[in-house]
């Protein structure tokens, strides 16, 4: 694999020398031809049909230009298959506009990232092709193998990168030939689901009856055009990039922040297939009216016990809990609640985008996130499950929803396994299949959620996921590129969030809401973080929904630097304790922490110090989190990497990493709750208040009393 330093050097050389690849290490690419991308197509007969498509679209000159691109050319056999499926007798029958779409759909820019290995493609998860908002997604499954029994890298769930031809390099990019034409998504959610009715007729009919297919829901436009109208009306208020380099964390780190180019809107749909309805619940799609009645009855059974905690009154039940086409459209109707919980308020374009896999030691914990759904006041657990955590999981590394391993405070819940259907991307949505129904029912709320709910702050705002701001770029680009001051963003983009870009957030005009891309050598969980900067930042935001109960609220940080901030924290508008000073390390006398290494790794001494920390309102960093030492960065590009002592640092043994208890508070399940961060540091203009991850822990299980909730 190419080292991060070499990748940077090559990126710079491409703009200077006429032949950028002559000095590349031999291991960087599988082959070297000296060709440009247009020469690649011209010199290989098996791509002659795609070459003609590109010629008609007028992009051959672009493919001969200096730059960095990645091309996924379909073979002639793939083109013949496409033409037969779309009833084109010859290439001449394909309209010019379609040629343009086909050409751009197989081409992407590769500024700063060489998409030259399976590991890099998997790490990226998805990239934007030349169709602008359309994605190419990447996944690998052992179910699809070639004649040599090697797994395929699958593009957009349907096209396989040909193993014997992939990873070919040209002067200006990489080539990964595919065995089927990659089709762009063109349908909004309602029309897209309609195209899948053969598999999900019951699910589709419920969406139709409940109004989910209307223009304010799944058929909502994929882009909020008013955002760019605001930008264009007052460009000085929305500079791109931010006019100053931004300092964060360490004094020698400065970043160039980009403004989001667009404000896309989208959804993730977890559909229950007709096969699952019949096999698991004896509900048959052959009689659709009866099937809907049966699902309604099932929804009543699931939501009756929790209705009151979700704010549904007896009057609501009398008015809306009925089998009636008008009642179905009300969000308090059981059928509406049922389907709403299967739809997320953001778009995950691939499985790899579900969770930031970097930095979780799967010997101790599964990589997990918690996100809101379209059902009011509800949350869903997304988890990649490993046998080291749950020995009963069917296949280690599969994705599950609302799964729970057996612990001292919860029983095992299998949850719903996620699979990816062919062609799962609509214009504003992504579709996945689940092998069980999903519900925010008693089992979910009292068992699955009776745990330490830890989530990356990056997942609190749907816009970051839908607009590819979260998890963009390559976390393995370190060294000089770490600071990202080059406006071409060679390793990925860091962003600032303009006022009004994020829903359910209040940002004062003096604040800079800084979203840092992942860097795998950073002390933050997953290598990314949210930072608030400015002379007097004041930001208020929602936290994930929870069942009613008493919770301990914590935030995880990487502190200990003079360039960190000091802020007063509020919960639901009420100040909590004294201001938090992020300039302190865990061994500051006011915190009282000692590292396990300093205590001789004596378990009894460590537990005693844990109690001291808790008494002072702190916990050490989790044992299940780690960061990588810079020199080893390129050795672990297949996520999640295995923890290696001596090359990676555990958060529980790092002075900068610890958790702060904000408060213990009663939470009600039918309300949204907020955290406010207000600067009280007079020198805060250059000091960042860092948000890494949030922990919401039922008070009945938090602590240091034996089962280790706080240790991992």
XYZ file of C-alpha atoms in Angstrom:
712
model
C 0.000 0.000 0.000
C 1.080 3.535 -0.666
C 2.147 5.478 2.410
C 0.349 8.687 3.305
C 3.524 10.703 2.820
C 4.088 9.304 -0.664
C 0.457 10.014 -1.535
C 0.963 13.668 -0.573
C 4.205 13.930 -2.537
C 2.601 12.464 -5.633
C -0.356 14.804 -5.340
C 2.015 17.782 -5.397
C 4.188 16.389 -8.172
C 1.217 15.899 -10.479
C 0.879 19.666 -10.733
C 4.573 20.198 -11.487
C 6.031 17.443 -13.635
C 4.911 16.202 -17.023
C 5.300 12.575 -15.967
C 4.058 12.108 -12.430
C 4.260 8.332 -12.193
C 7.895 7.754 -13.161
C 9.124 8.044 -9.579
C 6.339 6.079 -7.900
C 7.287 3.139 -5.680
C 6.770 -0.171 -7.444
C 4.208 -1.288 -4.887
C 2.000 1.769 -5.434
C 0.153 0.350 -8.433
C -0.224 -3.093 -9.931
C 0.809 -1.947 -13.417
C 2.090 1.168 -15.117
C 1.386 1.908 -18.757
C 2.318 5.558 -19.247
C -1.117 6.108 -20.802
C -3.684 8.777 -20.170
C -7.231 7.605 -19.456
C -8.394 8.290 -23.002
C -5.463 6.211 -24.316
C -6.556 3.382 -22.036
C -9.929 3.254 -23.777
C -8.447 3.636 -27.256
C -5.854 0.886 -26.765
C -8.243 -1.838 -25.524
C -10.843 -3.272 -27.842
C -12.923 -4.672 -24.950
C -13.853 -1.088 -23.992
C -14.456 0.204 -27.535
C -18.198 0.653 -27.005
C -17.775 2.713 -23.829
C -15.080 4.730 -25.656
C -17.670 5.636 -28.306
C -20.101 6.662 -25.568
C -17.466 8.941 -24.017
C -16.590 10.379 -27.433
C -20.233 11.204 -28.156
C -20.519 12.818 -24.732
C -17.474 14.969 -25.469
C -15.259 13.925 -22.537
C -12.276 12.324 -24.281
C -10.341 15.602 -24.088
C -10.992 15.740 -20.352
C -9.652 12.197 -19.977
C -6.491 13.337 -21.772
C -5.986 16.303 -19.449
C -3.732 16.649 -16.452
C -5.591 15.854 -13.229
C -6.569 12.922 -11.047
C -9.581 10.867 -11.990
C -10.990 7.405 -11.416
C -12.802 5.569 -14.214
C -15.053 2.504 -14.031
C -15.407 1.541 -17.709
C -17.950 -1.184 -18.563
C -16.749 -3.893 -20.926
C -18.317 -4.431 -24.346
C -20.232 -7.414 -22.910
C -21.609 -5.125 -20.212
C -22.663 -2.600 -22.852
C -24.416 -5.310 -24.908
C -26.338 -6.370 -21.784
C -27.324 -2.775 -21.081
C -28.493 -2.221 -24.658
C -30.579 -5.393 -24.613
C -32.214 -4.428 -21.314
C -33.047 -0.956 -22.642
C -34.041 -2.081 -26.154
C -31.287 -0.305 -28.086
C -30.445 -2.165 -31.301
C -27.098 -0.388 -31.666
C -24.949 2.265 -30.065
C -26.344 4.789 -32.552
C -29.794 4.290 -31.031
C -28.639 5.555 -27.623
C -29.619 9.261 -27.408
C -26.876 11.827 -26.900
C -28.287 12.804 -23.508
C -28.137 9.184 -22.358
C -24.516 8.917 -23.571
C -23.716 11.950 -21.444
C -25.341 10.321 -18.413
C -23.552 7.013 -18.991
C -20.152 8.654 -19.426
C -20.407 10.858 -16.353
C -21.876 8.045 -14.283
C -18.659 6.029 -14.650
C -16.208 8.861 -13.924
C -15.228 10.598 -10.692
C -12.606 13.036 -9.508
C -9.862 11.689 -7.266
C -8.225 14.824 -5.897
C -5.949 13.792 -3.051
C -7.000 10.150 -2.880
C -5.699 7.323 -5.040
C -8.618 4.910 -5.280
C -6.164 2.158 -6.060
C -7.075 -0.694 -3.715
C -10.108 -2.502 -2.378
C -9.240 -1.255 1.099
C -9.321 2.390 0.027
C -12.634 1.982 -1.825
C -14.184 0.230 1.160
C -12.890 2.897 3.507
C -14.449 5.620 1.378
C -17.741 3.714 1.143
C -19.015 6.077 -1.529
C -17.777 8.807 -3.845
C -19.624 11.327 -6.019
C -19.422 10.728 -9.752
C -19.614 13.353 -12.486
C -23.401 13.312 -12.279
C -22.872 15.681 -9.369
C -25.193 14.473 -6.608
C -25.108 10.823 -7.653
C -23.011 8.389 -5.686
C -20.905 5.384 -6.493
C -21.062 3.097 -3.467
C -18.678 0.249 -2.675
C -19.108 -2.931 -0.709
C -17.638 -6.412 -0.677
C -19.518 -9.636 0.023
C -18.337 -13.227 0.186
C -21.549 -14.155 -1.638
C -20.215 -12.729 -4.906
C -16.954 -14.315 -6.077
C -15.214 -14.755 -9.416
C -13.990 -17.973 -11.043
C -10.907 -17.896 -8.820
C -13.132 -17.657 -5.729
C -12.027 -14.081 -5.082
C -14.696 -11.698 -3.760
C -15.843 -8.863 -5.996
C -15.846 -5.210 -5.064
C -19.460 -4.298 -5.836
C -20.385 -0.852 -7.162
C -23.934 0.421 -6.521
C -24.994 -3.071 -5.408
C -25.089 -4.367 -8.985
C -21.835 -3.882 -10.927
C -18.757 -5.935 -10.061
C -15.243 -4.566 -10.454
C -13.400 -7.192 -12.500
C -10.604 -8.578 -10.327
C -8.277 -9.437 -13.190
C -8.489 -5.906 -14.633
C -8.802 -3.627 -11.586
C -6.210 -1.267 -10.110
C -4.739 -0.248 -13.449
C -2.959 3.088 -13.402
C -2.688 5.829 -15.965
C -0.829 9.095 -15.923
C -3.949 10.939 -14.778
C -5.903 8.395 -12.796
C -6.994 4.894 -11.863
C -9.097 2.384 -13.807
C -11.458 -0.217 -12.338
C -13.406 -1.977 -15.149
C -16.892 -3.285 -14.329
C -18.978 -6.164 -15.677
C -22.284 -4.243 -15.767
C -23.177 -0.671 -16.661
C -23.546 1.439 -13.504
C -27.010 2.988 -13.545
C -27.591 6.374 -11.902
C -30.451 6.958 -9.500
C -33.181 9.142 -10.993
C -36.327 8.450 -8.920
C -37.455 10.145 -5.731
C -38.369 7.891 -2.813
C -41.972 7.154 -3.752
C -41.252 6.224 -7.356
C -38.147 4.349 -6.282
C -40.096 2.208 -3.801
C -42.695 1.586 -6.491
C -39.967 0.056 -8.666
C -39.286 -2.420 -5.827
C -42.906 -3.490 -5.259
C -42.156 -7.002 -6.425
C -40.208 -7.527 -3.186
C -41.975 -5.146 -0.803
C -45.635 -4.836 -1.839
C -46.929 -4.779 1.770
C -44.325 -2.232 2.883
C -45.036 -0.064 -0.170
C -48.789 -0.152 0.404
C -48.335 0.917 4.033
C -46.156 3.820 2.834
C -48.896 4.822 0.386
C -51.746 4.593 2.916
C -49.863 6.552 5.582
C -48.915 9.405 3.237
C -45.192 8.623 3.267
C -45.038 8.901 -0.529
C -46.225 12.516 -0.587
C -44.105 15.533 -1.496
C -43.322 16.519 2.088
C -41.993 13.044 2.876
C -40.289 10.459 0.613
C -41.094 12.448 -2.524
C -39.582 15.624 -1.083
C -37.105 17.256 -3.517
C -33.588 15.981 -3.043
C -32.199 19.503 -2.637
C -33.203 22.489 -0.536
C -32.584 25.156 -3.181
C -33.367 27.973 -0.739
C -29.950 27.374 0.863
C -27.989 28.446 -2.211
C -30.474 31.267 -2.793
C -29.522 32.597 0.648
C -25.824 32.137 -0.132
C -26.079 33.963 -3.455
C -28.119 36.774 -1.935
C -25.414 37.610 0.629
C -22.066 36.006 -0.363
C -20.128 37.890 2.302
C -22.109 36.076 4.978
C -21.294 32.675 3.470
C -17.641 32.789 2.337
C -16.102 29.782 0.615
C -13.623 28.928 1.970
C -13.679 30.559 5.396
C -11.405 33.610 5.048
C -9.056 32.610 7.880
C -7.204 29.424 8.661
C -8.795 27.957 11.770
C -6.776 26.699 14.715
C -8.038 23.691 16.645
C -6.644 21.520 19.397
C -2.907 21.999 19.023
C -1.178 25.317 18.470
C 0.517 24.163 15.258
C -2.646 22.828 13.591
C -4.557 25.087 11.257
C -7.390 24.175 8.931
C -9.067 25.584 5.885
C -12.850 25.300 6.239
C -15.147 24.820 3.283
C -18.733 25.983 3.016
C -21.203 23.227 2.037
C -21.908 23.535 -1.673
C -25.489 22.323 -1.406
C -28.093 21.275 1.103
C -29.345 17.870 0.033
C -32.270 16.150 1.758
C -32.707 12.421 2.028
C -33.823 9.298 3.833
C -32.730 5.784 4.641
C -35.465 3.158 4.361
C -35.297 -0.196 6.139
C -37.937 -2.210 4.296
C -39.478 -5.480 5.424
C -39.885 -7.762 2.417
C -43.023 -9.746 1.648
C -40.989 -12.894 2.247
C -40.090 -11.791 5.793
C -43.680 -10.770 6.571
C -44.857 -14.235 5.559
C -42.042 -16.257 7.124
C -41.715 -14.414 10.426
C -45.242 -13.059 11.011
C -47.560 -15.209 8.822
C -48.733 -12.107 6.957
C -49.324 -12.928 3.279
C -49.036 -10.371 0.487
C -51.437 -12.415 -1.669
C -54.355 -10.637 0.062
C -53.062 -7.099 0.445
C -56.082 -5.709 2.328
C -55.908 -8.501 4.885
C -52.135 -8.024 5.162
C -52.567 -4.331 6.001
C -55.143 -5.186 8.661
C -52.751 -7.724 10.175
C -49.858 -5.257 10.264
C -52.152 -2.686 11.890
C -53.091 -5.192 14.594
C -49.418 -5.988 15.106
C -48.616 -2.268 15.438
C -51.328 -1.856 18.093
C -49.830 -4.762 20.028
C -46.334 -3.247 19.835
C -47.155 0.373 20.669
C -50.009 0.100 23.178
C -47.692 -0.482 26.179
C -45.475 2.532 25.362
C -48.050 4.943 23.935
C -48.350 7.083 27.056
C -44.591 7.633 27.338
C -44.600 8.719 23.686
C -47.158 11.419 24.436
C -50.206 9.636 22.997
C -53.221 10.411 25.154
C -56.458 8.476 25.571
C -58.098 11.143 23.407
C -55.490 10.531 20.681
C -56.188 6.815 20.801
C -59.930 7.344 20.560
C -59.464 9.677 17.587
C -56.610 8.132 15.600
C -56.298 4.454 16.569
C -58.627 3.045 13.950
C -58.455 1.214 10.632
C -59.302 4.193 8.510
C -57.521 5.657 5.473
C -57.646 9.175 6.877
C -56.507 8.078 10.339
C -53.575 6.194 8.785
C -52.064 9.530 7.734
C -51.919 10.855 11.282
C -48.497 10.399 12.975
C -50.253 9.085 16.113
C -51.934 6.204 14.250
C -50.307 2.800 14.980
C -49.808 1.950 11.282
C -48.189 5.346 10.740
C -45.981 4.843 13.799
C -45.030 1.395 12.504
C -43.821 2.603 9.110
C -42.262 5.846 10.391
C -39.897 3.902 12.615
C -38.531 2.064 9.552
C -37.372 5.349 7.948
C -34.406 7.449 9.099
C -34.168 11.213 8.814
C -30.908 11.030 6.814
C -29.386 9.208 3.875
C -26.708 6.563 4.342
C -25.408 5.852 0.833
C -23.687 2.594 1.813
C -23.231 0.219 4.731
C -19.755 1.668 5.207
C -21.319 5.052 5.980
C -23.476 3.680 8.819
C -20.730 3.840 11.434
C -17.258 5.321 11.727
C -15.434 2.034 12.253
C -12.106 3.651 13.019
C -10.920 3.433 16.623
C -13.228 0.829 18.226
C -11.565 -2.265 19.686
C -14.046 -5.020 18.847
C -12.659 -7.247 21.608
C -14.517 -4.976 24.026
C -17.335 -3.282 22.116
C -19.175 -3.278 18.814
C -19.000 -0.138 16.641
C -22.380 1.493 17.291
C -24.371 4.623 16.532
C -27.784 5.876 17.673
C -29.910 7.914 15.250
C -33.396 9.418 15.124
C -36.149 8.016 12.933
C -39.192 9.587 11.297
C -41.233 8.471 14.327
C -41.443 11.367 16.767
C -39.323 10.989 19.926
C -37.665 7.727 18.876
C -34.138 6.423 18.369
C -32.638 3.436 16.583
C -29.429 1.557 17.340
C -27.164 0.759 14.372
C -24.466 -1.768 15.173
C -21.805 -3.824 13.448
C -21.809 -7.005 15.536
C -18.736 -9.138 16.193
C -18.493 -12.572 17.746
C -16.007 -11.284 20.306
C -18.900 -9.280 21.789
C -21.854 -11.556 20.983
C -20.884 -15.183 20.490
C -24.325 -15.984 19.028
C -24.111 -13.625 16.049
C -24.632 -15.468 12.764
C -21.692 -13.925 10.913
C -19.150 -11.691 12.595
C -19.158 -8.196 11.115
C -22.783 -8.081 9.902
C -24.882 -4.971 10.503
C -27.853 -5.209 12.866
C -30.499 -2.762 14.057
C -31.672 -2.713 17.684
C -29.413 -5.607 18.664
C -28.239 -6.198 22.227
C -25.664 -8.645 23.505
C -26.257 -10.375 26.817
C -24.836 -8.327 29.701
C -25.282 -7.962 33.442
C -28.051 -5.472 32.829
C -29.751 -6.665 29.621
C -30.841 -9.859 27.911
C -29.737 -10.683 24.394
C -31.896 -9.247 21.626
C -31.097 -10.485 18.138
C -32.409 -7.406 16.346
C -32.867 -7.084 12.585
C -30.086 -7.973 10.175
C -29.484 -5.499 7.335
C -28.895 -6.588 3.734
C -28.407 -4.547 0.564
C -30.751 -5.175 -2.381
C -29.604 -4.676 -5.949
C -29.896 -1.061 -7.154
C -30.646 0.309 -3.686
C -30.135 4.030 -4.386
C -32.918 6.426 -5.291
C -32.358 10.094 -6.011
C -33.078 11.134 -2.425
C -33.033 7.838 -0.545
C -31.197 4.608 0.124
C -33.011 1.288 0.543
C -31.957 -1.630 2.712
C -33.812 -4.812 3.610
C -34.258 -6.116 7.170
C -35.130 -9.658 8.193
C -37.332 -8.615 11.159
C -39.718 -5.741 11.735
C -38.409 -2.750 13.680
C -40.314 -1.157 16.551
C -39.743 1.364 19.311
C -41.533 -1.040 21.624
C -41.089 -2.287 25.181
C -38.230 -4.635 24.298
C -36.317 -1.854 22.548
C -36.904 0.752 25.236
C -36.403 -1.339 28.391
C -33.818 -3.858 27.200
C -31.819 -2.681 24.167
C -31.709 0.893 25.510
C -30.895 -0.177 29.059
C -27.253 0.386 28.261
C -24.653 3.103 27.968
C -25.932 4.934 24.893
C -22.765 6.266 23.289
C -22.924 8.071 19.985
C -20.523 10.164 17.927
C -21.495 13.837 17.921
C -21.195 13.658 14.124
C -24.426 11.649 13.997
C -26.556 14.184 15.865
C -27.121 16.252 12.723
C -28.719 14.430 9.746
C -27.412 17.039 7.295
C -23.808 15.975 7.934
C -24.572 12.430 6.774
C -26.913 13.264 3.890
C -24.460 15.786 2.423
C -21.384 13.551 2.742
C -19.788 15.940 5.253
C -19.461 13.248 7.906
C -16.885 10.566 6.975
C -15.629 12.340 3.876
C -12.065 11.976 2.638
C -9.441 9.491 3.718
C -8.465 9.207 7.401
C -5.157 7.695 6.274
C -3.922 10.934 4.710
C -1.728 12.214 7.533
C 1.511 14.132 7.872
C 1.633 17.503 6.115
C -1.936 17.071 4.837
C -3.270 16.716 8.356
C -3.774 20.453 8.634
C -5.759 20.772 5.406
C -4.798 24.357 4.620
C -4.675 23.620 0.878
C -7.924 24.866 -0.681
C -8.017 21.806 -2.952
C -8.566 19.701 0.191
C -6.176 16.925 -0.845
C -7.198 14.481 1.888
C -10.848 15.434 2.314
C -12.764 18.463 3.466
C -13.254 20.208 6.778
C -16.413 22.322 6.904
C -18.027 25.163 8.748
C -21.804 25.085 9.181
C -23.508 28.334 8.155
C -26.311 29.563 10.394
C -29.509 27.899 9.189
C -27.821 24.934 7.487
C -28.554 22.509 10.339
C -32.065 21.896 11.640
C -32.802 21.934 15.370
C -29.630 23.909 16.148
C -29.252 27.465 17.418
C -25.903 29.057 16.489
C -25.094 32.673 17.356
C -23.504 34.871 14.716
C -20.136 34.977 16.524
C -19.751 31.184 16.553
C -17.860 29.000 14.113
C -19.350 25.515 13.928
C -16.323 23.522 12.710
C -16.714 19.936 11.434
C -13.380 18.126 11.247
C -12.958 15.196 8.869
C -11.493 11.907 10.208
C -7.757 11.671 10.909
C -6.843 8.249 12.243
C -3.932 9.497 14.362
C -6.114 11.904 16.344
C -7.140 11.330 19.947
C -10.847 11.738 19.107
C -13.051 8.652 18.697
C -13.047 7.871 14.994
C -10.499 10.633 14.418
C -13.153 13.305 13.800
C -14.730 15.956 15.989
C -17.044 18.941 16.249
C -15.484 22.208 17.424
C -17.113 25.464 18.485
C -14.907 28.534 18.044
C -15.245 32.290 17.994
C -15.042 35.184 20.468
C -18.340 34.238 22.178
C -19.814 31.035 20.787
C -23.236 30.020 22.031
C -24.729 26.854 20.499
C -27.819 24.839 21.477
C -28.719 21.474 19.962
C -30.971 18.453 20.458
C -29.796 15.138 21.847
C -31.136 11.733 20.708
C -34.557 10.739 22.011
C -34.756 8.489 25.073
C -37.441 6.644 27.054
C -38.486 8.350 30.268
C -36.074 7.871 33.147
C -33.140 9.285 35.075
C -29.898 9.486 33.088
C -26.295 10.487 33.582
C -25.268 12.746 30.694
C -21.581 12.792 29.715
C -19.413 14.134 26.943
C -16.118 12.658 25.793
C -13.268 14.994 24.905
C -9.637 15.222 23.952
C -8.362 18.070 26.127
C -5.186 19.236 27.783
C -4.146 22.025 25.414
C -4.059 25.801 25.746
C -6.032 26.071 22.508
C -9.041 24.299 24.029
C -11.971 26.336 25.309
C -13.871 26.927 28.536
C -17.666 26.864 28.441
C -20.746 26.708 30.605
C -23.008 23.745 29.800
C -26.789 23.896 30.053
C -29.299 21.046 29.903
C -32.780 22.061 28.775
C -31.800 25.658 29.391
C -30.582 25.164 32.975
C -26.872 25.630 33.810
C -25.113 22.485 35.016
C -22.241 22.821 37.488
C -19.207 25.012 36.960
C -17.811 25.793 33.489
C -15.844 22.996 31.795
C -12.191 23.805 31.193
C -10.923 21.671 28.306
C -7.354 22.862 28.806
C -6.967 20.379 31.664
C -5.644 16.830 31.460
C -6.995 13.934 33.474
C -4.171 14.150 36.033
C -4.973 17.764 36.936
C -5.605 17.920 40.722
C -9.167 19.126 40.160
C -9.907 15.934 38.188
C -7.725 13.514 40.146
C -7.009 10.903 37.503
C -4.015 8.600 37.252
C -3.225 6.485 34.227
C -3.239 2.689 34.528
C 0.390 2.736 33.425
C 1.244 5.099 36.264
C -0.501 2.745 38.702
C 1.483 -0.265 37.536
C -1.646 -1.641 35.846
C -2.820 -2.745 39.298
C -6.553 -3.517 38.914
C -7.359 -2.666 42.520
C -5.542 0.676 42.333
C -7.193 1.455 38.996
C -10.682 0.777 40.403
C -9.913 2.945 43.410
C -8.844 5.788 41.145
C -11.944 5.263 39.009
C -14.003 5.923 42.135
C -12.040 9.117 42.803
C -12.699 10.251 39.254
C -16.399 9.511 39.567
C -16.619 11.404 42.850
C -15.133 14.415 41.032
C -17.553 14.091 38.094
C -15.267 12.381 35.567
C -14.477 9.021 33.969
C -11.287 8.050 32.207
C -11.464 7.385 28.477
C -13.006 4.073 27.385
C -10.819 0.995 27.065
C -12.575 0.094 23.809
C -11.357 3.258 22.037
C -7.919 3.850 20.573
C -5.960 5.991 18.171
C -3.035 5.004 15.987
C 0.500 6.305 16.307
C 1.435 8.279 13.198
C 4.204 6.012 11.946
C 1.871 3.020 11.691
C -0.977 4.795 9.908
C -0.859 3.014 6.548
C -0.648 -0.508 7.992
C -4.303 -0.675 9.051
C -6.484 0.428 6.173
C -9.074 -2.359 6.478
C -11.558 -1.192 9.114
C -12.013 -1.852 11.879
C -8.335 -2.524 12.556
C -7.271 -4.878 15.306
C -5.833 -3.097 18.321
C -2.046 -3.515 18.453
C -0.271 -2.656 21.706
C 2.738 -0.437 21.064
C 1.293 0.950 17.833
C -2.032 2.222 19.108
C -2.975 4.124 22.240
C -5.954 3.168 24.417
C -8.096 6.088 25.522
C -8.154 4.869 29.144
C -4.376 5.266 29.246
C -4.052 8.721 27.649
C -3.959 11.909 29.731
C -5.816 13.967 27.132
C -8.810 11.616 26.927
C -11.549 11.536 29.533
C -15.290 11.857 30.007
C -17.047 14.672 31.852
C -20.338 14.205 33.684
C -22.638 17.066 32.711
C -25.528 16.164 34.978
C -27.917 13.542 36.230
C -31.354 14.455 34.988
C -34.902 13.179 34.616
C -35.807 12.817 30.948
C -39.322 12.486 29.562
C -39.892 10.312 26.526
C -42.386 12.588 24.754
C -40.166 15.681 24.656
C -36.981 16.729 22.893
C -34.088 17.688 25.167
C -31.214 20.056 24.481
C -27.636 20.843 25.436
C -26.305 24.388 25.263
C -22.594 25.298 25.109
C -21.752 28.939 25.949
C -18.206 30.299 25.957
C -16.966 31.909 29.185
C -13.325 32.191 28.090
C -12.240 35.734 27.256
C -9.528 34.453 24.883
C -11.877 32.012 23.148
C -11.492 33.427 19.650
C -8.716 30.929 18.982
C -9.776 28.262 21.473
C -11.991 25.353 20.439
C -14.601 23.675 22.594
C -14.357 20.115 21.316
C -17.243 17.628 21.149
C -16.216 14.043 20.427
C -18.956 11.704 21.636
C -22.031 11.810 23.840
C -22.986 9.265 26.511
C -26.523 8.936 27.892
C -26.555 6.318 30.635
C -29.513 5.097 32.701
C -28.619 5.960 36.294
C -29.406 2.422 37.399
C -26.437 1.004 35.477
C -23.798 3.758 35.453
C -20.799 3.613 37.731
C -17.792 1.586 38.770
C -19.595 -1.152 40.653
C -18.394 -4.274 38.900
C -19.829 -4.914 35.455
C -17.668 -2.349 33.746
C -20.188 -0.126 31.956
C -17.825 2.814 32.372
C -14.635 0.892 31.539
C -15.441 0.044 27.946
